[in-house]
Coordinates of C-alpha atoms in Angstrom, one line a residue:
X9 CA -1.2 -27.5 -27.3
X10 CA -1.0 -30.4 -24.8
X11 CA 1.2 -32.7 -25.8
X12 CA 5.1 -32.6 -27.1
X13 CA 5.2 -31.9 -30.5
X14 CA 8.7 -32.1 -32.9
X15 CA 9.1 -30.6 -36.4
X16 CA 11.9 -30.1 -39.1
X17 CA 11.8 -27.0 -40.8
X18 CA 13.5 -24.0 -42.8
X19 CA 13.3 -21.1 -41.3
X20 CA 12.3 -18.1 -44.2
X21 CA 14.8 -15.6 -45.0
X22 CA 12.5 -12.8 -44.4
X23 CA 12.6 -11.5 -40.5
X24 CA 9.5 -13.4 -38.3
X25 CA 7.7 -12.4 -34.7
X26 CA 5.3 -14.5 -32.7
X27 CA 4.6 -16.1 -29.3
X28 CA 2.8 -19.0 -28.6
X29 CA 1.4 -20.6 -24.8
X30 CA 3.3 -23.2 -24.8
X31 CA 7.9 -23.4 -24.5
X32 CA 9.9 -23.9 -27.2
X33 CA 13.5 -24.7 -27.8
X34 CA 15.0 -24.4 -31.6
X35 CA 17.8 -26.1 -32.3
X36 CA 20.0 -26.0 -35.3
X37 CA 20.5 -29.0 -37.6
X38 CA 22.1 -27.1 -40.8
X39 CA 23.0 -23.7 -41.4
X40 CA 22.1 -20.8 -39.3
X41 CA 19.2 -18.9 -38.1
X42 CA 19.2 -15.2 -36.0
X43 CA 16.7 -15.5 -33.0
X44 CA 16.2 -12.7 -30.3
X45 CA 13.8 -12.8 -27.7
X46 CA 14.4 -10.8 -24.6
X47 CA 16.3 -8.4 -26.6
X48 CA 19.0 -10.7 -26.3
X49 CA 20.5 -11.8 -30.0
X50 CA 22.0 -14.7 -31.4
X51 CA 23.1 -17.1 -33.9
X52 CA 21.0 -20.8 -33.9
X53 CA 23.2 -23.3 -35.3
X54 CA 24.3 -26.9 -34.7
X55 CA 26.2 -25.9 -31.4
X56 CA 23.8 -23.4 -30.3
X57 CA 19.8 -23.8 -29.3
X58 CA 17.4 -21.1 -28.4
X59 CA 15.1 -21.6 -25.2
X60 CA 11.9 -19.9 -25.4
X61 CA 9.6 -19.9 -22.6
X62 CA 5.9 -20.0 -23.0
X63 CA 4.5 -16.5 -24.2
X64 CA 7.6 -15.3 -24.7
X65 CA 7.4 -12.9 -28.1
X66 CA 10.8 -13.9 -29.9
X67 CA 11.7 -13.0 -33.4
X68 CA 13.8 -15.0 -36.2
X69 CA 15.0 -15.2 -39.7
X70 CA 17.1 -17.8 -41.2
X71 CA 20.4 -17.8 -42.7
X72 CA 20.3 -19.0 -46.5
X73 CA 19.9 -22.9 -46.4
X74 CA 18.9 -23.5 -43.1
X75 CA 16.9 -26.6 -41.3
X76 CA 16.2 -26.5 -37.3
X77 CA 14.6 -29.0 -35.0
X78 CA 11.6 -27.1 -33.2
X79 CA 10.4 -29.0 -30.1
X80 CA 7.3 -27.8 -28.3
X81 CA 6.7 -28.3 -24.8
X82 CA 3.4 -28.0 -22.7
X83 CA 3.6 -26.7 -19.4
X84 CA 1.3 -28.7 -17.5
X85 CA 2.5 -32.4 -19.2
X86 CA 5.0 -33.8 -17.0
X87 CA 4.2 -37.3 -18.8
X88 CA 7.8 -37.2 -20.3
X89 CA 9.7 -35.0 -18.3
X90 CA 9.9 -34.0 -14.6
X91 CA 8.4 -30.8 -14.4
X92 CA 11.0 -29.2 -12.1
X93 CA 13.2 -30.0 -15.3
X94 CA 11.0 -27.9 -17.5
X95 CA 10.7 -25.1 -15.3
X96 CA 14.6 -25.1 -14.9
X97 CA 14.8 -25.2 -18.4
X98 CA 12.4 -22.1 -19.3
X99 CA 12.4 -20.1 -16.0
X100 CA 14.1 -17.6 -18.5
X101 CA 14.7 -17.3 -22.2
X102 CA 18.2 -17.3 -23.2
X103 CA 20.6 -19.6 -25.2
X104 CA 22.4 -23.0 -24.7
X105 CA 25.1 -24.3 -25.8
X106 CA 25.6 -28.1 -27.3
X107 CA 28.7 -30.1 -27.0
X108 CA 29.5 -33.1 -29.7
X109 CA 27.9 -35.6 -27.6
X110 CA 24.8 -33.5 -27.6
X111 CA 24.9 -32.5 -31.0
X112 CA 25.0 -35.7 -32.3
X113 CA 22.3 -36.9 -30.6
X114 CA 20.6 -34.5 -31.9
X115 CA 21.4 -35.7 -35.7
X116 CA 20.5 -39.1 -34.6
X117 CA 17.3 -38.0 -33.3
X118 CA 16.4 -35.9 -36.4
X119 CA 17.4 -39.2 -38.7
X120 CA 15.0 -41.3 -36.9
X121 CA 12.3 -38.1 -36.8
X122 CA 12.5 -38.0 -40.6
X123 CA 12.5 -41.5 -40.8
X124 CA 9.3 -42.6 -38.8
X125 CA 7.3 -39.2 -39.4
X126 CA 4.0 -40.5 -38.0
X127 CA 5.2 -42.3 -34.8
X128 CA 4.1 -40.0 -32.1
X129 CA 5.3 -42.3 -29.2
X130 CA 8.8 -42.2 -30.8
X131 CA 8.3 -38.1 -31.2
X132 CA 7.7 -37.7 -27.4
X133 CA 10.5 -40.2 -26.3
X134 CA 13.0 -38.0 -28.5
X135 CA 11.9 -35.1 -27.6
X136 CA 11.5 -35.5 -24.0
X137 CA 15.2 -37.5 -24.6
X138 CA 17.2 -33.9 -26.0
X139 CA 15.1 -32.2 -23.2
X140 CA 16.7 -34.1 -20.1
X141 CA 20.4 -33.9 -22.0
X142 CA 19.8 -30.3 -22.4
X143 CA 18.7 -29.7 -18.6
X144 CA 21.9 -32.0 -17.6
X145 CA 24.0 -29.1 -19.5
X146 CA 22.3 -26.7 -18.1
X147 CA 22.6 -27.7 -14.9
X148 CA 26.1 -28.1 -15.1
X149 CA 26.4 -24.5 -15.9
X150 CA 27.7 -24.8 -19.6
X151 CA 26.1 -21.9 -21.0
X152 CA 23.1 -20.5 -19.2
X153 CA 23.0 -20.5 -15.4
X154 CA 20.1 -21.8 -13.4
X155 CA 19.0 -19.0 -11.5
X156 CA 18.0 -19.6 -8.0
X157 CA 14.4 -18.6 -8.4
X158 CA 14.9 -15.3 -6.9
X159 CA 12.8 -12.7 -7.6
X160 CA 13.6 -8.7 -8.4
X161 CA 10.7 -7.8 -5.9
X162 CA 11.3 -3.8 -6.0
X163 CA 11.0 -3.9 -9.9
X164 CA 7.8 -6.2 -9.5
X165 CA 6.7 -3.5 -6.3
X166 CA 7.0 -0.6 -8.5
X167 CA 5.9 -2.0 -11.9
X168 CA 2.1 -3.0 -9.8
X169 CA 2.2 0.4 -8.3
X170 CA 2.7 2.2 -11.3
X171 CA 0.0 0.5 -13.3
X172 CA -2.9 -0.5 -10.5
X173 CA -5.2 2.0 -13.0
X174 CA -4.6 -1.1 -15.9
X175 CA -4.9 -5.0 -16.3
X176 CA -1.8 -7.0 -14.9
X177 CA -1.2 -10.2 -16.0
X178 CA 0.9 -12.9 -15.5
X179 CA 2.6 -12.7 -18.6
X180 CA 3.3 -9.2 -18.3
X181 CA 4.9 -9.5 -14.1
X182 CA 7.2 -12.8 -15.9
X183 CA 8.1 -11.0 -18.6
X184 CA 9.6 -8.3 -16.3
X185 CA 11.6 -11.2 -14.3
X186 CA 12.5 -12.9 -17.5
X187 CA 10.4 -15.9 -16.0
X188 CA 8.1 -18.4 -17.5
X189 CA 4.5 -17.8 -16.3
X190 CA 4.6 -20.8 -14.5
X191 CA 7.8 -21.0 -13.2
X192 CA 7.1 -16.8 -12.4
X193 CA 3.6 -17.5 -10.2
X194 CA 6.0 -20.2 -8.2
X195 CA 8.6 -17.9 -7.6
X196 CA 6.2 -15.0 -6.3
X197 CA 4.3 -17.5 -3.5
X198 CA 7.9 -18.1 -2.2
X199 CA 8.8 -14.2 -2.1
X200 CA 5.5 -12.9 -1.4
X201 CA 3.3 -15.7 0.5
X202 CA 0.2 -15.1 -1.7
X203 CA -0.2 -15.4 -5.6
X204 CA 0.4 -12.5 -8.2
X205 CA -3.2 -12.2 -8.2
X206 CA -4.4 -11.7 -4.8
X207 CA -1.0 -9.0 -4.2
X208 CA -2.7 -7.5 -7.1
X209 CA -6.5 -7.5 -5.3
X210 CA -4.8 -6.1 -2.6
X211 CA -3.0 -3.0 -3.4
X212 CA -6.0 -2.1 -5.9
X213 CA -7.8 -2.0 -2.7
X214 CA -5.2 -0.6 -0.7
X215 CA -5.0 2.4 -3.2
X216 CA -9.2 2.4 -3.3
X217 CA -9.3 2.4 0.5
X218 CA -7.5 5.8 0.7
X219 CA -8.5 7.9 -2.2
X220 CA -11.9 7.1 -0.6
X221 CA -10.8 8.4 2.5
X222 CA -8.8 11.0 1.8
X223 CA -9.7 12.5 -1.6
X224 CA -13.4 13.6 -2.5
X225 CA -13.4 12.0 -6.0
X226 CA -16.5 10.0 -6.9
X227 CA -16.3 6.3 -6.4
X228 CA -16.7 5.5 -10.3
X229 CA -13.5 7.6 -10.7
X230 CA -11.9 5.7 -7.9
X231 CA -12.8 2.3 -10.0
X232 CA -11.0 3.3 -12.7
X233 CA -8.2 5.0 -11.3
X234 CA -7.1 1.9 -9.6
X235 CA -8.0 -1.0 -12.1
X236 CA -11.4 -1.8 -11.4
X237 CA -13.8 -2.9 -14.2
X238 CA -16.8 -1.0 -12.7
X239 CA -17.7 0.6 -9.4
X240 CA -19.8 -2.3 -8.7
X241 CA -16.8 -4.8 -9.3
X242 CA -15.1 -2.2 -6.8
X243 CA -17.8 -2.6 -4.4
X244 CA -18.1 -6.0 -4.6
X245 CA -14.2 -6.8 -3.7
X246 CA -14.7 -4.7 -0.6
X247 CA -17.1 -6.2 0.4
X248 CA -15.7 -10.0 -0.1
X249 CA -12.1 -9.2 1.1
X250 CA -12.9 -6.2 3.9
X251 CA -16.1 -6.6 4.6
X252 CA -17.0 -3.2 4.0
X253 CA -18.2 -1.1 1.2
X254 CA -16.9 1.9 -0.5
X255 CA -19.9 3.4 1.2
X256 CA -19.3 2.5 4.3
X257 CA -16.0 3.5 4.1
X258 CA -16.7 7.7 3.0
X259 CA -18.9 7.7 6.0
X260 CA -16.5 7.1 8.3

């Protein structure tokens, strides 16, 4: 998706799970709906919205007669609205509280949704309208605190070491920080000075570099045990990032 997108639905009775590449906040506009996402719980209603940040699996269910206002967010399109705002808004998934003012903005907004259906211009002004109301409540500490950016760097430390033998993504290192991707990869270059990706490269290497020295398993066995695709992919990353190969190296 690359471009805001609103909808008015009912949510089905019958429990739901998904995640999508893009954020999402649900907001209530009758009834009640159960969200979790995080493993963190609660009730979507007219005074409560759920944040959910971009690959973020959350599940859902609604409550009897229920409508909600579902706005969908790009990442990348700061068009509409600043994208420090966004990333303040999903650096984490949680829930947010609406006061009156909000919440009837909010009806308003749905009126005039339901009553020009096809007027996208007037579906990204709304949207990107509720958005910068509900960042000004955020940031005024109402419900959900904006956290500082600071990153858990021993759980991130231990969580690469403990898994160099399989794929790490980005989603995966966020989830553990409750982070947006995007806000996460951000975050990281401030703690770390490099991107998740290139830590990653380098403790694979690291970890290559001495079970080649100091172990006498084969070099395919090496690749695997620390996340390689292949030997050659092995080889080839020494030789771009330490100017060495593999082979080199067991000679020494």
């Amino acid at each position: 998706m690359s471009e805001f997108n609103a909808s008015i639905m009912r949510l089905p009775q019958q429990g739901m799970a998904h995640h999508h590449p893009f954020h999402q906040i649900v907001i209530g506009v009758s009834g009640q709906a159960e969200f979790e996402v995080e493993g963190r719980g609660d009730i979507v209603d007219i005074r409560r919205a759920c944040l959910v940040p971009s690959c973020f699996e959350h599940h859902f269910c609604g409550i009897d007669d229920n409508r909600v206002l579902v706005l969908d967010i790009p990442e990348l399109d700061t068009t509409y609205v600043p994208e420090p705002v966004v990333n303040a808004l999903f650096e984490r998934a949680g829930y947010l509280r609406f006061d009156p003012d909000l919440t009837a903005l909010v009806q308003s907004g749905v009126r005039e949704l339901q009553r020009f259906p096809d007027d996208v211009e007037l579906t990204r002004h709304l949207s990107a309208t509720l958005l910068l109301s509900a960042y000004h409540r955020l940031a005024d500490k109402t419900d959900l605190p904006i956290s500082q950016g600071r990153l858990d760097q021993d759980r991130l430390i231990q969580f690469v070491e403990d898994h160099l033998h399989e794929r790490i993504s980005i989603h995966q290192l966020a989830a553990l920080v409750h982070l947006s991707p995007s806000h996460f990869q951000v975050c990281f270059r401030d703690a770390f000075g490099e991107t998740p990706h290139q830590y990653v490269l380098k403790r694979r290497l690291d970890r290559a570099q001495q079970l080649i020295l100091d172990s006498r398993q084969s070099l395919s066995q090496i690749a695997e045990q620390c996340g390689f695709s292949s030997q050659a992919a092995m080889s080839n990353a020494f030789r771009k990032h330490r100017q060495v190969t593999p082979g080199q190296l067991r000679r020494q």
